[in-house]
Coordinates of C-alpha atoms and ligand atoms in Angstrom, one line a residue:
M1 CA 0.0 0.0 0.0
G2 CA 1.6 3.2 -1.1
Q3 CA 2.0 6.2 1.0
L4 CA -0.4 9.0 0.0
S5 CA 1.5 11.6 -2.0
S6 CA 1.7 14.2 0.7
S7 CA 1.4 17.2 -1.4
S8 CA -1.5 16.1 -3.5
A9 CA -4.0 16.8 -0.7
F10 CA -3.1 20.5 -0.9
S11 CA -3.8 23.2 -3.3
R12 CA -0.4 24.4 -4.4
S13 CA -1.7 28.0 -5.2
T14 CA -3.1 28.7 -1.8
P15 CA -1.1 31.9 -1.0
T16 CA -0.8 31.2 2.6
Q17 CA 2.9 31.1 3.1
I18 CA 5.1 34.2 3.6
I19 CA 8.3 33.5 1.8
V20 CA 11.0 34.9 3.9
C21 CA 14.6 33.6 4.0
S22 CA 17.3 35.9 5.2
I23 CA 20.8 35.3 6.6
Y24 CA 20.1 35.3 10.3
F25 CA 22.7 33.9 12.5
F26 CA 20.3 31.5 13.7
Y27 CA 22.3 28.5 13.9
L28 CA 23.9 29.2 17.2
F29 CA 21.1 27.6 19.0
F30 CA 21.7 24.3 17.3
N31 CA 25.1 23.7 18.7
F32 CA 25.8 20.0 18.6
T33 CA 29.2 20.0 20.1
N34 CA 27.9 18.6 23.3
V35 CA 26.8 15.5 21.5
E36 CA 30.4 14.4 21.3
G37 CA 29.7 13.3 24.9
F38 CA 27.9 10.4 23.4
D39 CA 31.3 8.7 22.7
S40 CA 32.4 8.8 26.2
L41 CA 28.9 7.8 27.4
L42 CA 28.9 4.8 25.1
R43 CA 32.4 3.7 25.9
L44 CA 31.9 0.8 28.2
P45 CA 34.0 0.7 31.3
Q46 CA 36.0 -2.2 30.4
S47 CA 39.7 -1.5 30.4
G48 CA 39.9 0.1 33.8
A49 CA 38.4 -2.9 35.6
S50 CA 40.2 -5.6 33.8
R51 CA 43.6 -4.0 34.3
N52 CA 43.4 -4.3 38.0
R53 CA 43.0 -8.0 38.1
P54 CA 44.2 -10.9 36.1
R55 CA 42.2 -11.5 32.9
S56 CA 40.2 -14.6 33.4
K57 CA 38.2 -14.7 30.2
K58 CA 36.7 -18.0 29.7
V59 CA 36.1 -19.1 26.1
F60 CA 33.2 -21.3 25.1
Y61 CA 33.1 -22.8 21.6
V62 CA 29.7 -23.6 20.2
D63 CA 31.0 -26.8 18.6
D64 CA 31.9 -28.2 22.0
F65 CA 28.2 -28.1 22.8
G66 CA 27.3 -30.4 19.9
A67 CA 26.8 -27.9 17.1
K68 CA 27.5 -29.4 13.6
G69 CA 27.9 -26.2 11.7
D70 CA 27.0 -28.0 8.3
G71 CA 24.1 -25.7 7.6
V72 CA 21.7 -28.8 7.5
N73 CA 21.7 -30.1 11.1
D74 CA 19.6 -28.1 13.6
D75 CA 22.2 -26.5 15.9
T76 CA 19.6 -24.5 18.1
K77 CA 20.2 -26.7 21.1
A78 CA 23.9 -26.2 21.1
F79 CA 23.4 -22.4 20.9
E80 CA 20.9 -22.5 23.8
D81 CA 23.3 -24.6 25.9
V82 CA 26.4 -22.5 25.2
W83 CA 24.6 -19.3 25.9
K84 CA 23.1 -20.6 29.2
L85 CA 26.6 -21.6 30.5
A86 CA 28.4 -18.5 29.3
C87 CA 25.7 -16.2 30.6
S88 CA 25.8 -17.7 34.0
F89 CA 29.5 -17.7 34.2
P90 CA 30.8 -15.5 37.0
S91 CA 33.5 -13.8 35.1
R92 CA 34.0 -12.4 31.7
S93 CA 33.4 -14.9 29.0
K94 CA 33.3 -15.4 25.2
I95 CA 31.3 -17.5 23.0
I96 CA 32.9 -18.6 19.7
I97 CA 30.9 -19.3 16.5
P98 CA 33.8 -20.3 14.3
V99 CA 34.7 -19.0 10.9
G100 CA 34.1 -21.2 7.8
K101 CA 31.0 -23.1 9.2
T102 CA 27.3 -22.5 8.8
Y103 CA 24.8 -23.0 11.7
L104 CA 21.1 -23.5 11.2
V105 CA 19.4 -22.0 14.1
Q106 CA 15.7 -21.9 14.8
P107 CA 13.9 -19.0 16.5
I108 CA 15.8 -18.8 19.8
I109 CA 15.9 -16.6 22.9
F110 CA 19.1 -15.4 24.4
G111 CA 18.0 -14.3 27.8
G112 CA 19.8 -12.0 30.3
H113 CA 20.9 -10.7 32.7
C114 CA 24.2 -12.5 32.3
R115 CA 26.3 -12.6 35.5
S116 CA 29.2 -11.0 33.7
K117 CA 30.3 -9.3 30.6
L118 CA 29.9 -11.5 27.6
T119 CA 31.2 -11.4 24.0
L120 CA 29.3 -13.3 21.3
R121 CA 31.9 -13.7 18.6
I122 CA 30.2 -14.7 15.4
S123 CA 32.8 -15.3 12.7
G124 CA 30.9 -18.1 10.9
T125 CA 27.4 -17.9 9.4
I126 CA 24.1 -18.4 11.2
I127 CA 21.2 -19.2 8.9
A128 CA 17.5 -19.2 9.7
P129 CA 15.1 -21.9 8.6
K130 CA 13.8 -21.2 5.1
D131 CA 10.2 -22.2 5.9
P132 CA 8.0 -19.8 7.8
D133 CA 6.3 -22.9 9.4
A134 CA 9.4 -23.2 11.7
W135 CA 7.8 -20.4 13.6
A136 CA 4.5 -22.3 14.2
G137 CA 3.5 -21.7 17.8
L138 CA 6.4 -19.3 18.3
N139 CA 6.5 -15.5 18.3
P140 CA 6.5 -14.7 14.6
Q141 CA 8.2 -11.3 15.1
K142 CA 11.6 -12.5 16.2
W143 CA 14.3 -14.9 15.0
L144 CA 17.5 -14.3 17.2
D145 CA 15.9 -12.7 20.3
F146 CA 18.2 -11.1 22.8
Q147 CA 16.2 -10.2 25.9
G148 CA 17.4 -8.2 28.9
V149 CA 21.1 -8.5 28.1
N150 CA 23.5 -6.1 29.5
H151 CA 27.3 -5.6 28.8
L152 CA 27.0 -7.8 25.7
T153 CA 29.3 -7.5 22.7
V154 CA 28.3 -9.2 19.5
E155 CA 31.1 -9.1 16.9
G156 CA 33.4 -11.2 14.8
G157 CA 33.0 -10.4 11.1
G158 CA 30.4 -13.2 10.5
I159 CA 27.1 -13.5 8.7
I160 CA 23.6 -13.6 10.0
E161 CA 21.4 -14.9 7.0
G162 CA 17.6 -14.5 7.5
M163 CA 16.6 -16.6 4.4
G164 CA 13.6 -14.3 4.0
Q165 CA 12.6 -15.2 0.4
E166 CA 9.5 -17.3 1.4
W167 CA 8.3 -14.7 3.9
W168 CA 8.6 -12.0 1.3
A169 CA 6.6 -14.0 -1.1
R170 CA 3.9 -14.4 1.4
S171 CA 3.8 -10.8 2.4
C172 CA 0.6 -8.8 1.6
K173 CA 2.8 -6.1 0.0
I174 CA 4.0 -8.6 -2.6
N175 CA 0.9 -10.8 -2.9
T176 CA -2.2 -8.7 -2.1
T177 CA -4.4 -11.8 -1.7
N178 CA -2.5 -12.8 1.4
P179 CA -3.3 -11.4 4.8
C180 CA -0.9 -8.8 6.3
R181 CA 1.1 -10.6 9.0
H182 CA 4.3 -9.9 11.0
A183 CA 7.4 -11.5 9.9
P184 CA 10.5 -12.0 12.1
T185 CA 13.1 -9.3 12.8
A186 CA 16.5 -11.2 12.4
M187 CA 18.2 -9.8 15.4
V188 CA 16.1 -8.2 18.2
F189 CA 17.6 -6.7 21.3
H190 CA 14.9 -5.9 23.9
R191 CA 15.6 -4.1 27.1
C192 CA 19.2 -4.2 26.7
N193 CA 21.8 -2.1 28.5
N194 CA 25.4 -1.3 27.3
L195 CA 25.4 -3.2 24.1
K196 CA 27.9 -3.2 21.4
V197 CA 27.2 -4.7 18.1
R198 CA 29.9 -4.4 15.4
N199 CA 31.5 -5.9 12.4
L200 CA 28.7 -8.1 11.3
T201 CA 26.8 -8.8 8.0
V202 CA 23.1 -9.3 8.2
L203 CA 21.4 -10.5 5.1
N204 CA 17.9 -11.1 3.7
S205 CA 16.0 -10.8 7.0
Q206 CA 12.3 -12.0 7.0
Q207 CA 11.3 -8.5 7.9
M208 CA 13.4 -6.0 9.8
H209 CA 17.0 -6.8 10.2
M210 CA 18.1 -5.5 13.5
A211 CA 15.9 -3.9 16.2
F212 CA 16.7 -2.2 19.5
T213 CA 13.6 -1.8 21.7
S214 CA 13.7 -0.3 25.2
C215 CA 17.5 -0.3 25.2
V216 CA 19.9 2.1 26.8
R217 CA 23.5 2.8 25.6
V218 CA 23.9 0.9 22.4
A219 CA 27.0 1.3 20.1
A220 CA 26.5 -0.3 16.7
S221 CA 29.3 0.0 14.0
H222 CA 30.8 -1.7 11.0
L223 CA 27.5 -3.4 10.0
R224 CA 26.6 -4.5 6.5
V225 CA 22.9 -4.9 6.3
L226 CA 21.7 -6.2 2.8
A227 CA 18.5 -7.3 1.2
P228 CA 17.0 -6.7 -2.2
G229 CA 15.5 -3.4 -2.8
S230 CA 12.2 -5.1 -3.7
S231 CA 11.9 -7.1 -0.3
P232 CA 8.9 -5.9 1.8
N233 CA 9.3 -4.0 5.1
T234 CA 13.0 -5.1 5.5
D235 CA 14.1 -2.1 7.5
G236 CA 17.8 -2.1 8.3
I237 CA 18.1 -0.9 11.7
H238 CA 15.1 -0.1 13.8
I239 CA 15.3 1.9 17.1
S240 CA 12.3 2.0 19.4
A241 CA 11.8 3.4 22.9
S242 CA 15.6 3.6 23.4
N243 CA 18.1 6.1 24.7
L244 CA 21.7 6.9 23.9
V245 CA 22.1 4.8 20.8
Q246 CA 25.0 5.4 18.4
I247 CA 25.0 3.8 14.9
K248 CA 28.1 4.5 12.7
N249 CA 30.2 3.4 9.9
S250 CA 27.8 1.1 8.3
V251 CA 26.3 0.1 4.9
I252 CA 22.6 -0.5 4.6
R253 CA 20.9 -1.6 1.4
T254 CA 17.4 -3.0 1.9
G255 CA 13.7 -2.7 0.8
D256 CA 12.5 -0.3 3.5
D257 CA 14.0 2.3 5.8
C258 CA 17.7 2.0 6.2
I259 CA 17.3 3.4 9.8
S260 CA 14.0 4.1 11.4
I261 CA 13.6 5.7 14.8
V262 CA 10.3 5.6 16.7
G263 CA 8.5 5.6 20.0
N264 CA 9.9 7.6 22.9
S265 CA 13.5 7.5 21.9
S266 CA 16.1 10.1 22.6
G267 CA 19.8 10.7 22.4
I268 CA 20.3 9.0 19.1
R269 CA 23.4 9.6 17.0
I270 CA 23.8 8.2 13.4
R271 CA 27.0 8.9 11.6
N272 CA 28.7 7.8 8.4
I273 CA 25.9 5.7 6.9
T274 CA 25.8 4.6 3.4
C275 CA 22.1 3.9 2.4
G276 CA 20.5 2.6 -0.7
P277 CA 18.4 1.1 -2.1
G278 CA 15.9 1.6 0.6
H279 CA 13.6 4.2 2.1
G280 CA 16.3 6.5 3.6
I281 CA 16.7 7.5 7.2
S282 CA 13.3 8.0 8.9
I283 CA 12.0 9.4 12.2
G284 CA 8.7 7.6 12.4
S285 CA 6.2 6.7 11.5
L286 CA 4.9 8.3 14.7
G287 CA 1.5 8.6 16.1
K288 CA -0.2 5.6 14.5
W289 CA -3.6 4.7 16.1
N290 CA -3.7 7.9 18.0
S291 CA -0.6 7.0 19.9
S292 CA 1.4 9.5 21.9
V293 CA 5.2 9.7 21.5
Q294 CA 8.1 11.8 22.5
I295 CA 11.3 11.8 20.3
H296 CA 14.0 14.2 21.0
D297 CA 17.7 14.9 20.5
V298 CA 18.5 12.9 17.4
I299 CA 21.4 13.7 15.1
V300 CA 22.1 12.2 11.7
D301 CA 25.6 13.5 10.7
G302 CA 27.2 12.1 7.6
A303 CA 25.2 9.8 5.2
F304 CA 25.4 9.0 1.7
L305 CA 22.0 8.0 0.2
S306 CA 21.6 6.7 -3.5
N307 CA 18.4 5.8 -5.1
T308 CA 16.4 5.9 -2.1
E309 CA 12.8 6.7 -1.8
N310 CA 13.6 9.4 0.9
G311 CA 16.6 11.1 2.4
A312 CA 16.0 12.8 5.7
R313 CA 12.4 12.1 6.6
I314 CA 10.1 12.6 9.4
K315 CA 6.7 11.0 9.1
T316 CA 3.7 11.1 11.4
W317 CA 0.1 9.8 11.1
Q318 CA -2.8 12.1 11.8
G319 CA -4.4 11.6 15.2
G320 CA -1.3 11.1 17.2
S321 CA 0.1 13.4 19.9
G322 CA 3.3 14.3 21.6
S323 CA 6.3 15.6 19.8
A324 CA 9.4 15.1 17.7
T325 CA 11.9 17.8 18.6
N326 CA 15.5 18.8 18.5
I327 CA 16.3 16.7 15.5
A328 CA 19.3 17.5 13.2
F329 CA 20.1 16.1 9.8
R330 CA 23.6 17.1 8.7
N331 CA 26.1 16.5 6.0
M332 CA 24.0 14.2 3.8
W333 CA 24.7 13.4 0.2
M334 CA 21.9 12.4 -2.0
E335 CA 22.1 10.7 -5.3
N336 CA 18.8 10.3 -7.3
V337 CA 16.7 10.3 -4.0
S338 CA 13.0 10.8 -4.6
N339 CA 12.2 12.9 -1.4
P340 CA 15.7 14.3 -0.1
I341 CA 14.1 16.3 2.6
I342 CA 10.5 15.5 3.8
I343 CA 8.4 16.1 6.7
D344 CA 5.1 14.3 6.2
Q345 CA 2.4 14.7 8.8
Y346 CA -0.2 13.1 6.6
Y347 CA 1.6 9.7 6.5
C348 CA -0.9 6.9 5.7
D349 CA 0.5 3.4 4.9
S350 CA -2.9 1.8 5.1
P351 CA -5.2 0.0 2.6
V352 CA -8.1 2.5 3.6
T353 CA -7.8 6.2 3.3
C354 CA -6.9 7.8 6.6
Q355 CA -9.4 10.3 7.9
N356 CA -8.4 13.9 8.5
Q357 CA -7.9 14.5 12.1
S358 CA -7.0 17.5 14.2
L359 CA -4.5 16.0 16.6
A360 CA -1.0 15.5 15.5
V361 CA 2.5 14.8 16.8
K362 CA 4.1 18.3 17.1
V363 CA 7.2 18.7 15.0
E364 CA 9.6 21.4 16.0
D365 CA 13.2 22.3 16.2
I366 CA 14.4 20.5 13.2
S367 CA 17.4 21.4 11.2
F368 CA 18.7 20.4 7.9
V369 CA 22.3 21.5 7.3
G370 CA 24.6 20.6 4.4
I371 CA 22.2 18.5 2.4
K372 CA 23.4 18.2 -1.2
G373 CA 23.1 16.2 -4.3
T374 CA 20.4 15.2 -6.7
S375 CA 16.6 14.6 -6.3
A376 CA 14.8 12.2 -8.5
T377 CA 11.7 14.4 -8.3
E378 CA 11.0 18.0 -8.8
E379 CA 10.0 18.4 -5.1
A380 CA 13.2 18.2 -3.3
I381 CA 12.0 19.7 -0.1
T382 CA 8.6 18.8 1.3
F383 CA 7.2 20.2 4.6
A384 CA 3.6 18.9 4.9
C385 CA 2.7 19.8 8.4
S386 CA -0.4 19.7 10.5
E387 CA -2.9 22.5 10.2
T388 CA -3.7 22.4 13.9
F389 CA -0.1 21.8 15.1
P390 CA 2.1 23.5 12.5
C391 CA 5.8 22.6 12.3
E392 CA 7.8 25.3 14.1
R393 CA 11.5 26.3 14.1
L394 CA 12.5 24.4 11.1
Y395 CA 15.9 25.4 9.9
L396 CA 17.6 25.0 6.6
E397 CA 21.3 25.9 5.9
D398 CA 23.6 25.1 3.0
I399 CA 21.2 23.0 0.9
Q400 CA 21.9 22.3 -2.7
L401 CA 19.5 19.9 -4.3
V402 CA 19.3 19.7 -8.0
S403 CA 17.3 17.5 -10.1
Y404 CA 18.8 14.2 -11.3
S405 CA 17.4 14.6 -14.7
G406 CA 18.4 18.3 -15.2
E407 CA 14.9 19.8 -14.6
S408 CA 14.4 22.4 -11.8
T409 CA 13.6 21.6 -8.3
S410 CA 11.1 23.2 -5.9
S411 CA 10.1 23.3 -2.2
F412 CA 6.7 22.7 -0.8
C413 CA 5.5 24.1 2.4
W414 CA 2.2 23.6 4.3
E415 CA 1.9 25.1 7.8
A416 CA 5.7 25.1 8.1
Q417 CA 7.4 27.9 10.1
G418 CA 11.2 28.4 10.3
S419 CA 14.2 30.1 8.8
C420 CA 17.2 29.6 6.8
S421 CA 20.7 30.7 6.3
G422 CA 23.3 30.6 3.6
L423 CA 22.7 29.1 0.2
V424 CA 19.4 27.2 0.0
H425 CA 18.4 25.6 -3.2
P426 CA 15.6 25.0 -4.1
P427 CA 14.6 28.3 -2.3
S428 CA 13.0 27.9 1.0
C429 CA 9.2 28.3 1.3
L430 CA 9.2 28.4 5.1
S431 CA 7.3 31.2 6.8
L432 CA 9.1 33.1 9.3
N433 CA 7.9 33.8 12.9
D434 CA 10.2 36.3 14.4
S435 CA 9.2 35.6 18.0
Y436 CA 10.6 32.0 17.7
I437 CA 14.1 33.1 17.3
E438 CA 14.4 34.5 20.8
Q439 CA 12.7 31.6 22.4
K440 CA 15.1 29.3 20.7
V441 CA 18.2 31.0 21.9
L442 CA 16.9 30.9 25.4
S443 CA 16.4 27.1 25.3
S444 CA 19.8 26.3 23.7
S445 CA 21.5 25.5 26.9
V446 CA 19.3 22.6 27.7
L447 CA 19.1 21.1 24.3
W448 CA 22.0 18.6 24.6
S449 CA 22.5 18.3 28.3
I450 CA 22.1 14.5 28.1
Ligands
LIG1 C1 -8.2 16.1 4.2 O1 -8.1 17.4 4.0 C2 -7.5 17.8 2.7 C3 -7.1 19.3 2.7 O2 -8.2 20.1 3.3 C4 -8.5 17.4 1.7 O3 -8.0 17.7 0.4 C5 -8.7 15.9 1.7 O4 -9.7 15.5 0.8 C6 -9.2 15.5 3.1 N1 -9.2 14.0 3.2 C7 -10.3 13.4 3.7 C8 -10.2 11.9 3.8 O5 -11.2 13.9 4.2
LIG2 C1 35.9 -7.8 11.6 O1 36.2 -9.2 12.0 C2 37.2 -9.9 11.3 C3 37.2 -11.3 11.6 O2 37.4 -11.4 13.0 C4 38.5 -9.1 11.4 O3 39.5 -9.7 10.6 C5 38.3 -7.7 11.0 O4 39.5 -7.0 11.3 C6 37.1 -7.0 11.8 N1 36.9 -5.7 11.2 C7 36.6 -4.6 12.0 C8 36.3 -3.4 11.2 O5 36.7 -4.7 13.2
LIG3 C1 -0.7 -15.4 -3.9 O1 -1.2 -16.1 -2.7 C2 -2.2 -17.0 -3.0 C3 -2.7 -17.5 -1.7 O2 -1.7 -17.8 -0.7 C4 -1.7 -18.1 -3.9 O3 -2.6 -19.1 -4.2 C5 -1.1 -17.5 -5.2 O4 -0.5 -18.4 -6.0 C6 -0.1 -16.4 -4.9 N1 0.1 -15.6 -6.1 C7 1.4 -15.5 -6.5 C8 1.7 -14.7 -7.8 O5 2.4 -15.9 -5.9
LIG4 C1 32.7 5.1 7.2 O1 32.2 3.8 7.2 C2 32.9 3.0 6.3 C3 32.2 1.6 6.4 O2 30.9 1.7 6.0 C4 34.4 2.9 6.6 O3 35.0 2.1 5.8 C5 34.9 4.2 6.6 O4 36.2 4.3 7.1 C6 34.1 5.2 7.6 N1 34.7 6.5 7.5 C7 35.0 7.2 8.6 C8 35.5 8.6 8.3 O5 34.9 6.7 9.7
LIG5 C1 5.6 7.1 25.2 O1 5.6 7.2 26.6 C2 4.3 7.7 27.2 C3 4.4 8.0 28.6 O2 5.2 7.0 29.3 C4 3.3 6.5 27.0 O3 1.9 6.8 27.3 C5 3.2 6.2 25.4 O4 2.3 5.2 25.2 C6 4.7 6.0 24.9 N1 4.7 5.9 23.4 C7 5.0 4.9 22.7 C8 4.8 5.0 21.3 O5 5.6 4.0 23.2
LIG6 C1 -8.5 8.3 16.8 O1 -9.2 9.4 17.3 C2 -10.3 9.8 16.4 C3 -10.8 11.1 16.8 O2 -11.1 11.0 18.3 C4 -11.3 8.7 16.2 O3 -12.2 9.1 15.3 C5 -10.6 7.5 15.7 O4 -11.4 6.4 15.8 C6 -9.4 7.1 16.5 N1 -8.7 6.0 15.9 C7 -8.3 4.9 16.7 C8 -7.5 3.9 15.9 O5 -8.4 4.8 17.8
LIG7 C1 16.4 7.4 -10.3 O1 15.4 7.3 -9.5 C2 14.2 7.0 -10.1 C3 13.0 7.0 -9.1 O2 13.3 6.2 -8.1 C4 14.3 5.6 -10.9 O3 13.0 5.3 -11.5 C5 15.5 5.6 -11.8 O4 15.6 4.3 -12.3 C6 16.7 6.1 -11.1 N1 17.8 6.3 -12.0 C7 19.0 5.6 -12.0 C8 19.9 5.9 -13.0 O5 19.1 4.8 -11.0
LIG8 C1 4.3 33.3 16.2 O1 4.5 32.6 17.4 C2 3.8 33.1 18.5 C3 4.3 32.4 19.7 O2 4.3 31.0 19.6 C4 2.3 32.8 18.3 O3 1.5 33.3 19.3 C5 1.9 33.6 17.0 O4 0.5 33.2 16.6 C6 2.8 33.2 15.8 N1 2.5 33.9 14.6 C7 2.3 33.4 13.5 C8 2.1 34.4 12.3 O5 2.2 32.2 13.2

């Protein structure tokens, strides 16, 4: 079900917007230097502790627990057993999934808390069952399900292969005669704390590839997340109800959002991401089924997007409430991106037309700085905001978006207030509300005091 074209609901000729764009030194308020503090916050306190006492890291090999690693035998039991032992081990331990072997693993729960710090070193390949029936009687939303883990590191250069093809074929987005059902997320981290995930390749998930839900302090890096551009709902990395999450130095090519951030999340930092094909980097969707949400302090700094449906996006359903605030998209390069900059408060990914509603998630204090490259469509900048809760304090600086096919590009604004500075192309259509500038400066000191 396609998303409604956000601009089609509006009359383009309505002369409501005051077009003002002057060089204000407005950017001071969005001073992100404090966000550097993320790095230190996310650094786990490991070296100090281990230097003071002898290193007694215990190593567990999954093969010693009966795993065959031939890609045919079911190795689930061996994974459960090795996890149980390592997780209850009183000092630091490590589980090895060796290189060169392929382990078939059914839907599985890796439960915490573990007694000590644990490293799961995946150097080989873990594959999911091909047949969706393997989930019969189990939670169809998860494959490798990490619950309540703290101080876990997952690394090793290995491959997680979701074998999603049969799930995709049965998706209602591919075959509309099928009912819409959930498919598994390949790696789910729920209620995690101090998690590091790095140096892994995650392929062809049944639905989302990696999800962090209700997590605190996550550092994910050097990930390769790959699925065909045509695969349905295969988000790369999904962040929900989580705080202090950093994702960096990763390549994501999938059929849905490269990164999506939803539900009551804050302190999210995304850096150096290559994305495409896919739907771009999205805040939302927010406010579905009249839900209430707070999202704040999100920075995306450094991304290369090619042939994606969206670039920097915020999407909300009508009828929601709460707010999305203090969000910055910086230094993003776009190549043939359909909606390079988009705020869509009329998002409707539903088979039935969404009714107009007056409630909306308030979108405010959003900046787009250094967004350059090519747009696949004429409308390179879209701000379709709520009539009852207009977008406020949007900020554009150093925007250069030209058309991929050499035509002109334009901006669309509906109930969008804000300002801009420096070169902005296509020209901004934001309406300026002077009284906001002062308010913003006053609140600057608290913005990034996480
Ligand atoms: C919602 O409002 C828009 C703009 O006023 C209008 O064009 C559209 O038809 C309305 N949609 C519904 C479902 O009422
Ligand atoms: C990823 O893991 C492999 C295998 O352990 C290792 O050789 C490589 O250096 C790691 N890469 C990064 C970026 O850590
Ligand atoms: C769509 O799904 C129906 C019911 O599962 C099935 O009979 C049909 O063959 C599928 N169509 C395609 C094109 O796969
Ligand atoms: C960006 O990420 C890629 C991996 O996707 C890595 O090779 C590169 O070194 C990173 N760049 C910086 C400046 O860290
Ligand atoms: C966000 O938190 C509020 C307050 O705890 C809660 O009512 C709301 O349901 C949460 N929203 C989401 C999307 O989880
Ligand atoms: C959301 O609220 C509107 C207005 O109160 C109501 O008409 C609609 O049925 C609600 N939708 C859901 C999914 O609860
Ligand atoms: C550019 O994007 C459009 C729209 O997504 C697509 O149809 C077209 O094939 C893309 N062009 C190239 C050269 O990839
Ligand atoms: C400007 O902002 C002030 C304070 O939020 C508000 O009262 C006023 O209505 C706004 N003016 C316009 C033209 O939107």
